Structure formats: C-alpha cells, structure tokens
mmCIF file of C-alpha atoms in Angstrom:
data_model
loop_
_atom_site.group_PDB
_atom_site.id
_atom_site.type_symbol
_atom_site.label_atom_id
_atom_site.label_comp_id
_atom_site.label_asym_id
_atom_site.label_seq_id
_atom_site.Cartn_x
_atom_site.Cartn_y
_atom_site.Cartn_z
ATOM 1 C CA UNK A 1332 4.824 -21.378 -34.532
ATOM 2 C CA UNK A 1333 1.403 -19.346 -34.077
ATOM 3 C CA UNK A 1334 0.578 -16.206 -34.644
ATOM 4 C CA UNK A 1335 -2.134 -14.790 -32.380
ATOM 5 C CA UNK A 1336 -3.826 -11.645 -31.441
ATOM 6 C CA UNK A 1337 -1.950 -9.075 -28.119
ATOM 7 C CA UNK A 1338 -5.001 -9.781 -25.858
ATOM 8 C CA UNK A 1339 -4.869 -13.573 -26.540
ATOM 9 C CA UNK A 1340 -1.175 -14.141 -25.658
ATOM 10 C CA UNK A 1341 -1.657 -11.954 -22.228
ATOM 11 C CA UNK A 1342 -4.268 -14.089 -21.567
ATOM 12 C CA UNK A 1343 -2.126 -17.198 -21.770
ATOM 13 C CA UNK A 1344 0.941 -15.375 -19.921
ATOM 14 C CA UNK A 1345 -1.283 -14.565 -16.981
ATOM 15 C CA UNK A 1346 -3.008 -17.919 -16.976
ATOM 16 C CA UNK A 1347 0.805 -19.544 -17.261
ATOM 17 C CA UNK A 1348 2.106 -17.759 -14.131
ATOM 18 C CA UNK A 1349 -1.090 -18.411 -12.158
ATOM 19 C CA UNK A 1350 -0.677 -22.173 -13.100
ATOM 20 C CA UNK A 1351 3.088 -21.830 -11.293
ATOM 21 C CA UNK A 1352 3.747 -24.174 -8.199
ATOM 22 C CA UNK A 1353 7.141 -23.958 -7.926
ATOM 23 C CA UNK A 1354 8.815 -21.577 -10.516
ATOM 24 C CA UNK A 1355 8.056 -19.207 -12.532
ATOM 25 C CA UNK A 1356 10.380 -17.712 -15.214
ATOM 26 C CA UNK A 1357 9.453 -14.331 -16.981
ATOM 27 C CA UNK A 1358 11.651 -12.921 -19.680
ATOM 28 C CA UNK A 1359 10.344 -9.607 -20.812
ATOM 29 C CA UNK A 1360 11.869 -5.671 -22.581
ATOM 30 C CA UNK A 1361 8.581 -4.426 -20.706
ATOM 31 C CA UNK A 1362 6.049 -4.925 -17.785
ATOM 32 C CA UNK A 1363 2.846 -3.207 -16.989
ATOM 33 C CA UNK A 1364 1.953 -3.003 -13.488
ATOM 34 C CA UNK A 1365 -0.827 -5.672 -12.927
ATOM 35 C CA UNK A 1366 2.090 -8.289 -14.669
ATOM 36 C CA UNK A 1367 4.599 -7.032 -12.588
ATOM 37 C CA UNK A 1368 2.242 -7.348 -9.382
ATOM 38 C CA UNK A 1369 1.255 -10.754 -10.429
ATOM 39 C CA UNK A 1370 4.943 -11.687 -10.250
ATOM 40 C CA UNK A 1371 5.302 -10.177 -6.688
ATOM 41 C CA UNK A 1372 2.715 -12.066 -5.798
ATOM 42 C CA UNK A 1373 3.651 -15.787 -7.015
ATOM 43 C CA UNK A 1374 7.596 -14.954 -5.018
ATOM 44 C CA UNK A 1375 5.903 -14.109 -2.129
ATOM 45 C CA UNK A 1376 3.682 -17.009 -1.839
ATOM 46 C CA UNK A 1377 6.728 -19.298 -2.078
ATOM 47 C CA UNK A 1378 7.388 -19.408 -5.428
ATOM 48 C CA UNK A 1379 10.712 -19.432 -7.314
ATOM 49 C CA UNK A 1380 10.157 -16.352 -9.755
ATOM 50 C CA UNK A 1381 13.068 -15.654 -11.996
ATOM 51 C CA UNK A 1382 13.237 -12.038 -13.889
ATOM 52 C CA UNK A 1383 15.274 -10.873 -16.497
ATOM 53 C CA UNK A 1384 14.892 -7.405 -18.217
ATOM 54 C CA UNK A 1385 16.258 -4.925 -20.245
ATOM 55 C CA UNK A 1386 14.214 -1.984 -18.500
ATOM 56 C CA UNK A 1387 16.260 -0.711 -16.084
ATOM 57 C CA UNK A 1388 12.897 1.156 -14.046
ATOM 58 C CA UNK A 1389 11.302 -2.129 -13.928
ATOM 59 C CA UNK A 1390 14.683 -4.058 -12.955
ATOM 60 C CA UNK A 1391 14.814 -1.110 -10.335
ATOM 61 C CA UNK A 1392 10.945 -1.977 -8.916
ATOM 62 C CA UNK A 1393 11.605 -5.271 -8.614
ATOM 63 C CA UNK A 1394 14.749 -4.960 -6.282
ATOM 64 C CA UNK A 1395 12.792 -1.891 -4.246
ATOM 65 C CA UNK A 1396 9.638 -4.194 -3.387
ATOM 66 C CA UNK A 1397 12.432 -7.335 -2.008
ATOM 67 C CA UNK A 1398 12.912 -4.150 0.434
ATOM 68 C CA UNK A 1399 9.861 -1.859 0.935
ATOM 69 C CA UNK A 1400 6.994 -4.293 -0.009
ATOM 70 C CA UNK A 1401 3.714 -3.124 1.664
ATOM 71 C CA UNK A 1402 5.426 0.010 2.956
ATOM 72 C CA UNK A 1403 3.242 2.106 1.389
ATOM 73 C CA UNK A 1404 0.364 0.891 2.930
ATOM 74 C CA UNK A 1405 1.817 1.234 6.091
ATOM 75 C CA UNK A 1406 2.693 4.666 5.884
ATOM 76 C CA UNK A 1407 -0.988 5.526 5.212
ATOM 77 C CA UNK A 1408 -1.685 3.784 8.200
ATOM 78 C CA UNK A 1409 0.888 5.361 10.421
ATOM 79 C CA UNK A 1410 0.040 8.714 8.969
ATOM 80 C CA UNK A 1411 -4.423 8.128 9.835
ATOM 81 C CA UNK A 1412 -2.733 7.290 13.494
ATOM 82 C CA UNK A 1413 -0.629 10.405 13.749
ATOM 83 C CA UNK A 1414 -4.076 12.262 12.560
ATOM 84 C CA UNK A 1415 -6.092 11.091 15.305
ATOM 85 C CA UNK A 1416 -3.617 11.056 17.692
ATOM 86 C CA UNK A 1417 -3.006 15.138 17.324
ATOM 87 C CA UNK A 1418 -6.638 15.733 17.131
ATOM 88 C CA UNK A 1419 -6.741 13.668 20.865
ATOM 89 C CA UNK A 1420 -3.783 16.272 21.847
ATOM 90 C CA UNK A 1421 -5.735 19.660 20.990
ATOM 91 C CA UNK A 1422 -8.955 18.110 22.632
ATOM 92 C CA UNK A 1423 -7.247 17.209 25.612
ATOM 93 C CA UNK A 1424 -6.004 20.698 25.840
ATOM 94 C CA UNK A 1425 -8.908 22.586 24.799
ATOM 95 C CA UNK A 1426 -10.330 20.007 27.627
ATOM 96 C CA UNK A 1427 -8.362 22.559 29.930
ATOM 97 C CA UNK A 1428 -8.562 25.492 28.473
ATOM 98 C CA UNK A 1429 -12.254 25.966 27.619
ATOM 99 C CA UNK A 1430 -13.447 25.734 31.146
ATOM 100 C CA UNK A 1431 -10.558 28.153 32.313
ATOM 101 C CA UNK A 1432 -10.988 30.932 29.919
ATOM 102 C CA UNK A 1433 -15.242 31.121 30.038
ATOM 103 C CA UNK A 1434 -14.729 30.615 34.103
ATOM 104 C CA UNK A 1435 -12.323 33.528 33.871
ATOM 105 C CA UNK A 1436 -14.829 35.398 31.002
ATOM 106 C CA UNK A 1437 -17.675 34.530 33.519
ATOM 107 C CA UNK A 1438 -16.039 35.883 36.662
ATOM 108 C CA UNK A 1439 -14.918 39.221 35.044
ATOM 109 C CA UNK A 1440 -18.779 39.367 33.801
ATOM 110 C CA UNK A 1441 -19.938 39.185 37.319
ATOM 111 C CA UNK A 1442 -17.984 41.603 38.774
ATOM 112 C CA UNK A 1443 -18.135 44.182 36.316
ATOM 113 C CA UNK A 1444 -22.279 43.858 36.316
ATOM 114 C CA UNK A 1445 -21.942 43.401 40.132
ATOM 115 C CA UNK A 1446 -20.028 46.354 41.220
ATOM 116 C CA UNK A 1447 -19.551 48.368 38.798
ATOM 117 C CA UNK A 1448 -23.199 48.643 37.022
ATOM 118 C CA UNK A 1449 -24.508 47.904 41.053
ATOM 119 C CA UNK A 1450 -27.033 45.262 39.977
ATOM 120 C CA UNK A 1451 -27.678 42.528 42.152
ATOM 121 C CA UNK A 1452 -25.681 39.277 42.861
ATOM 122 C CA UNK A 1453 -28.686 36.603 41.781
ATOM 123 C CA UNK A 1454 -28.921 38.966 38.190
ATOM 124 C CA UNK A 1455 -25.007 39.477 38.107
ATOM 125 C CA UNK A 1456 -23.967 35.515 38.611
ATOM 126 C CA UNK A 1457 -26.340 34.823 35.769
ATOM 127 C CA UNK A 1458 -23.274 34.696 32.497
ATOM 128 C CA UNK A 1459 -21.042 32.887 35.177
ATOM 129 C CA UNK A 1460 -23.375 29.832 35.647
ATOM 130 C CA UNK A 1461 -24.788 30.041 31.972
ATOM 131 C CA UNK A 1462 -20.795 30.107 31.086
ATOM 132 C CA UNK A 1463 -19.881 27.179 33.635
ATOM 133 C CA UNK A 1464 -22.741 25.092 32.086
ATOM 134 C CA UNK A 1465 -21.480 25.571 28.563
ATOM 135 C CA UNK A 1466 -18.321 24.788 29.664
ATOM 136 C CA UNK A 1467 -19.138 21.688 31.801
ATOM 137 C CA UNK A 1468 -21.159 20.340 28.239
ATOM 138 C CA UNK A 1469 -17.834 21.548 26.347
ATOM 139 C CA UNK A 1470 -15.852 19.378 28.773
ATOM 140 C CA UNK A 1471 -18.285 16.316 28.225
ATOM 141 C CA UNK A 1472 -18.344 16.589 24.361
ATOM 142 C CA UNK A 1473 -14.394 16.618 24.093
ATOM 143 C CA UNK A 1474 -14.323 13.679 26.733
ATOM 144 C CA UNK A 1475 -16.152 11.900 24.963
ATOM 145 C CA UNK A 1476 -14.753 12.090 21.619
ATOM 146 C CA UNK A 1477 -11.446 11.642 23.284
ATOM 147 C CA UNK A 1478 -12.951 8.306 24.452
ATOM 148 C CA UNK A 1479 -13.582 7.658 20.745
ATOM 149 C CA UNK A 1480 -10.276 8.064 19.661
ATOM 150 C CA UNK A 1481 -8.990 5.950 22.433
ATOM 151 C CA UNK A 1482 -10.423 3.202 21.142
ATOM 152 C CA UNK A 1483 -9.998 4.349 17.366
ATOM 153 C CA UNK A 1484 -6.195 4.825 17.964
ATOM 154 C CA UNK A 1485 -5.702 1.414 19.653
ATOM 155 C CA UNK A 1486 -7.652 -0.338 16.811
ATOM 156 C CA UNK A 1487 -5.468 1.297 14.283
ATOM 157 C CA UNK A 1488 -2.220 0.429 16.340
ATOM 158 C CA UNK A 1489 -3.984 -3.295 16.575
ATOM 159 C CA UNK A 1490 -3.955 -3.043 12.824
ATOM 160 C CA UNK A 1491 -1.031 -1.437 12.133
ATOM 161 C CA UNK A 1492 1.431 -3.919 14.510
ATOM 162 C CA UNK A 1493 -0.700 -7.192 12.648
ATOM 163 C CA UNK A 1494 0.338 -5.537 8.990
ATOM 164 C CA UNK A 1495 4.065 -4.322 9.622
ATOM 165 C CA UNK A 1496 4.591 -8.169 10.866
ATOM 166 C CA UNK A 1497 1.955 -9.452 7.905
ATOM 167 C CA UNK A 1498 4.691 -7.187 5.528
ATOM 168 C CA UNK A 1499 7.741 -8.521 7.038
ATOM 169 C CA UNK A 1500 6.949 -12.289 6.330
ATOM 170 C CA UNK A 1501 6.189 -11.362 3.095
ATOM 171 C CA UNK A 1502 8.880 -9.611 2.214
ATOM 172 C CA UNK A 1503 11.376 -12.453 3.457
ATOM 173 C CA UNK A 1504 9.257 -14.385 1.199
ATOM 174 C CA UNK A 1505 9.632 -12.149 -1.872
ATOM 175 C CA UNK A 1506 13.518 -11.585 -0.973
ATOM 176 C CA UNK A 1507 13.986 -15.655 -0.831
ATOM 177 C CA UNK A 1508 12.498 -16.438 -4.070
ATOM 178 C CA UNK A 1509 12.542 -14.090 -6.077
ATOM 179 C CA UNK A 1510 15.717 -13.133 -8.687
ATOM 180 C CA UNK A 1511 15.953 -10.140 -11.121
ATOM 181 C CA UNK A 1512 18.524 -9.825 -13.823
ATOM 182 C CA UNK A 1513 19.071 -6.390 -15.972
ATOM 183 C CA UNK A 1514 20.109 -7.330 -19.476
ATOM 184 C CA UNK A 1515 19.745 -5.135 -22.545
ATOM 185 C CA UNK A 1516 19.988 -7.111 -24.791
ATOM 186 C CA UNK A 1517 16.523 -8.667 -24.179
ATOM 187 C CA UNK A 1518 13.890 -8.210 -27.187
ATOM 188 C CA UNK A 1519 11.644 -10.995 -26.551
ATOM 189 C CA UNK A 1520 8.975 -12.354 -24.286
ATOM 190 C CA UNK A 1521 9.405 -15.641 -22.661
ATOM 191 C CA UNK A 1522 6.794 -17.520 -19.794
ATOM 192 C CA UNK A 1523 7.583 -20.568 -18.149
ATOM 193 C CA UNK A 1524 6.017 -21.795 -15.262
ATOM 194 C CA UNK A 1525 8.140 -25.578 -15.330
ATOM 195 C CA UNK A 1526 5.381 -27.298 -16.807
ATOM 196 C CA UNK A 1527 4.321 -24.548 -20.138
ATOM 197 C CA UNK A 1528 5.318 -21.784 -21.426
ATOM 198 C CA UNK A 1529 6.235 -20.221 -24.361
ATOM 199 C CA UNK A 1530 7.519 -17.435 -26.284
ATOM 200 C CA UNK A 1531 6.608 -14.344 -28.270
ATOM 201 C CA UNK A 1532 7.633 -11.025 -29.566
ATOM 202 C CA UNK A 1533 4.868 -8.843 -27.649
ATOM 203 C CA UNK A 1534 5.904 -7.550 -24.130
ATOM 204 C CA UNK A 1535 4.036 -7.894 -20.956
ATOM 205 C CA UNK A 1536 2.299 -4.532 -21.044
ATOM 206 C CA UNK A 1537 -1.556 -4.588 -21.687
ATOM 207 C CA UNK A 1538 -2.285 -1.907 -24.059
ATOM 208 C CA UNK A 1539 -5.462 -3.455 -25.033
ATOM 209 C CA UNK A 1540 -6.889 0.014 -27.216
ATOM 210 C CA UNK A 1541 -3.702 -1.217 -29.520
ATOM 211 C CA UNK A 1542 -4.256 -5.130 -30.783
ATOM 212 C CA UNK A 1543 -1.220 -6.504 -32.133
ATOM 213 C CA UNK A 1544 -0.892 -9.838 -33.693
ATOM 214 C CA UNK A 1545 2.354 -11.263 -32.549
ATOM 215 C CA UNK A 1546 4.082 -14.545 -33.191
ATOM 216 C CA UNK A 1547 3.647 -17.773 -29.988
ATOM 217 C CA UNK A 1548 5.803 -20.439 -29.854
ATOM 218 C CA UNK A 1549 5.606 -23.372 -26.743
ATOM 219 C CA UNK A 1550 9.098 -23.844 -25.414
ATOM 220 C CA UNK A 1551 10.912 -26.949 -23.464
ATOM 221 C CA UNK A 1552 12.260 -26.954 -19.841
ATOM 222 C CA UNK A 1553 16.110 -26.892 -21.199
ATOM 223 C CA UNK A 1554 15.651 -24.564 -23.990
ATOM 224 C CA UNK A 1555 14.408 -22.315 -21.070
ATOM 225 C CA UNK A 1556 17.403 -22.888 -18.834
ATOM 226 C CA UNK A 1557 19.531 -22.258 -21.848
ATOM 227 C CA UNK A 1558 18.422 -19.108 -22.474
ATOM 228 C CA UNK A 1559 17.817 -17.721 -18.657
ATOM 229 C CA UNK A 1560 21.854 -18.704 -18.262
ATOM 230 C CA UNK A 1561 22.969 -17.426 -20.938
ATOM 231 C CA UNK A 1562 21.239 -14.051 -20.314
ATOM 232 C CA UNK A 1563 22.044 -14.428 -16.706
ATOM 233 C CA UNK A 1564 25.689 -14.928 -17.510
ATOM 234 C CA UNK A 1565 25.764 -11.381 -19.941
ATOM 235 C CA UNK A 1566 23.767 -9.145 -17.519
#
C-alpha cells in the first residue's frame, strides 16, 4: 500500500481508463464532470464500462445520457434553425408589404400634391417614383438576404440531419456497453481497466485547490470481479 498525493492518484485514474480496450470498471461515492465524461466516452467507443455508485444524481446522469446523449447539442442546433428560419418568414413578408404600403404612401402623395395643392404632374409624381425606387432597393436587399438564409438554413439542416444520426449511433453505443449500479454502501474508489487498476479512498472529483494525500493500492482481475458482484448483487 502507497500513500500518494489527490492530484497524483487522478492522474493515474484518468491515465487507467484511457489505457481501457475492452473494459473499464469504475467504483466511486463521487464523480466530477470531466471523470464522468471520460466514462461516456470509453462506452461509447465500444467499450465495456461498468459503474457503481452511491450518488444517486450521478447514478441518475449516467442512465439520462444512455437516453439523451448529444441532445443538448442538438437542441441548440434546432433552435439557430428555427431563428433563421422566422427571420426568412418576416422578410418574405415585409418582401410584400414594403412595396405595397410606400406604393400606396406614394400614390396618396401624388394626388393630394396633384389635385388638391394644383401643382403639376412631372413635380407631383416626384415622392411616387423616389418611393417606388426605395422600395424596388428594399425588395432587392430582403431578396437577397433571403437568398442567404436559403443557403444558411439548408447548411444547418445538412448539419443538423449528419449529428441527430452521428448521436443516435452513439447512443446505441453508450446504451450497449455501458452498466450503472446505485449502491450506498460504496465508500471507496476503485479503477480497473482489465489489465491495472487499483484502489483508494479519494473520489473521482478534482478539487485540485484542496490536496489530499490518500492511500493507493494495485488490485487483481478477481479481487475486482469480487467486489463489482458483490456490490452488484446489494444495489
């Protein structure tokens, strides 16, 4: 038995579950989130990753992500869609509308400084073409930022069909490999990646402004198994 410094035995945990190639088994009272990420990770890329807990909120997060993995990333996507896709709505009406109400403004001009101030037609159809070419550039400026998000929108759609299907294999992934087990009556910290591992008393949270010395102990394959069924069995 060892007894090393908090930042040292994270160091080794981390480096123990990226060594994994097959399975991974984590035994912990606590996660942070970079540890717990890590382990989402490994099970998606095809790696058996057992869990066992006595935090019920982490125990919790694990289950959610074997069902919304990556679906907050998603939503952020599908919401900058929606945005561009109502902005393209209220151009392509104000498309419409613009030219309609400064025709209408430029008509009403005309004839009230036609007939009733009795000026002539060439000095009284003055607002109505200066208002028909403001509308006409009006009309060309929303076109063409309607163009834009034409070809913004179908990018993000491009993007957005590639991730939900990127998601979806990953989650089968995580939901095929990986295991979590709620049990209070875990104290301890244990890493095992089928070829290393070890144990120790400090939990897999990083609260590195804090150094603990805590004690580090190697373990064997079946006193791993032992333990993982026996806390399996009581969970």
């Amino acid at each position: 038995m060892d007894f090393l410094l908090s930042t040292k035995i994270l160091e080794r945990a981390r480096q123990v579950i990226l060594n994994a190639d097959k399975e991974i088994t984590v035994i912990s009272p606590n996660f942070d989130y970079d540890f717990a990420s890590l382990l989402l990770d490994r099970a998606s890329r095809g790696i058996n990753t057992t869990v066992i807990t006595s935090n019920p909120d982490w125990a919790s997060w694990f289950e959610n992500k074997k069902k919304s993995y990556g679906m907050d990333e998603i939503n952020e996507l599908m919401k900058e869609r929606e945005k561009h896709k109502r902005e393209q709505v209220r151009l392509m009406r104000l498309r419409i509308i613009t030219p309609a109400i400064l025709t209408a403004v430029g008509v009403s001009a005309f004839l009230l400084i036609h007939k009733v101030l009795n000026t002539s037609v060439y000095v009284a159809v003055l607002p109505l073409v200066i208002l028909i070419i403001i509308s006409a550039y009006a009309v060309m400026k929303f076109q063409k930022r309607i163009a834009e998000l034409n070809s913004t929108i179908a990018i993000q759609q491009q993007s957005l069909d590639q991730r939900l299907q990127e998601t979806s294999n990953i989650r089968q992934e995580i939901q095929k490999n990986l295991k979590c087990f709620l049990n209070p009556g875990v104290y301890f910290t244990l890493v095992y990646n089928g070829d290393e591992g070890f144990v120790t008393s400090l939990p897999l949270s990083d609260d590195s402004k804090n150094e603990k010395v805590s004690f580090y102990e190697k373990v064997k394959k079946e006193e791993v198994d032992y333990v993982v069924r026996l806390l399996s069995k009581s969970s």
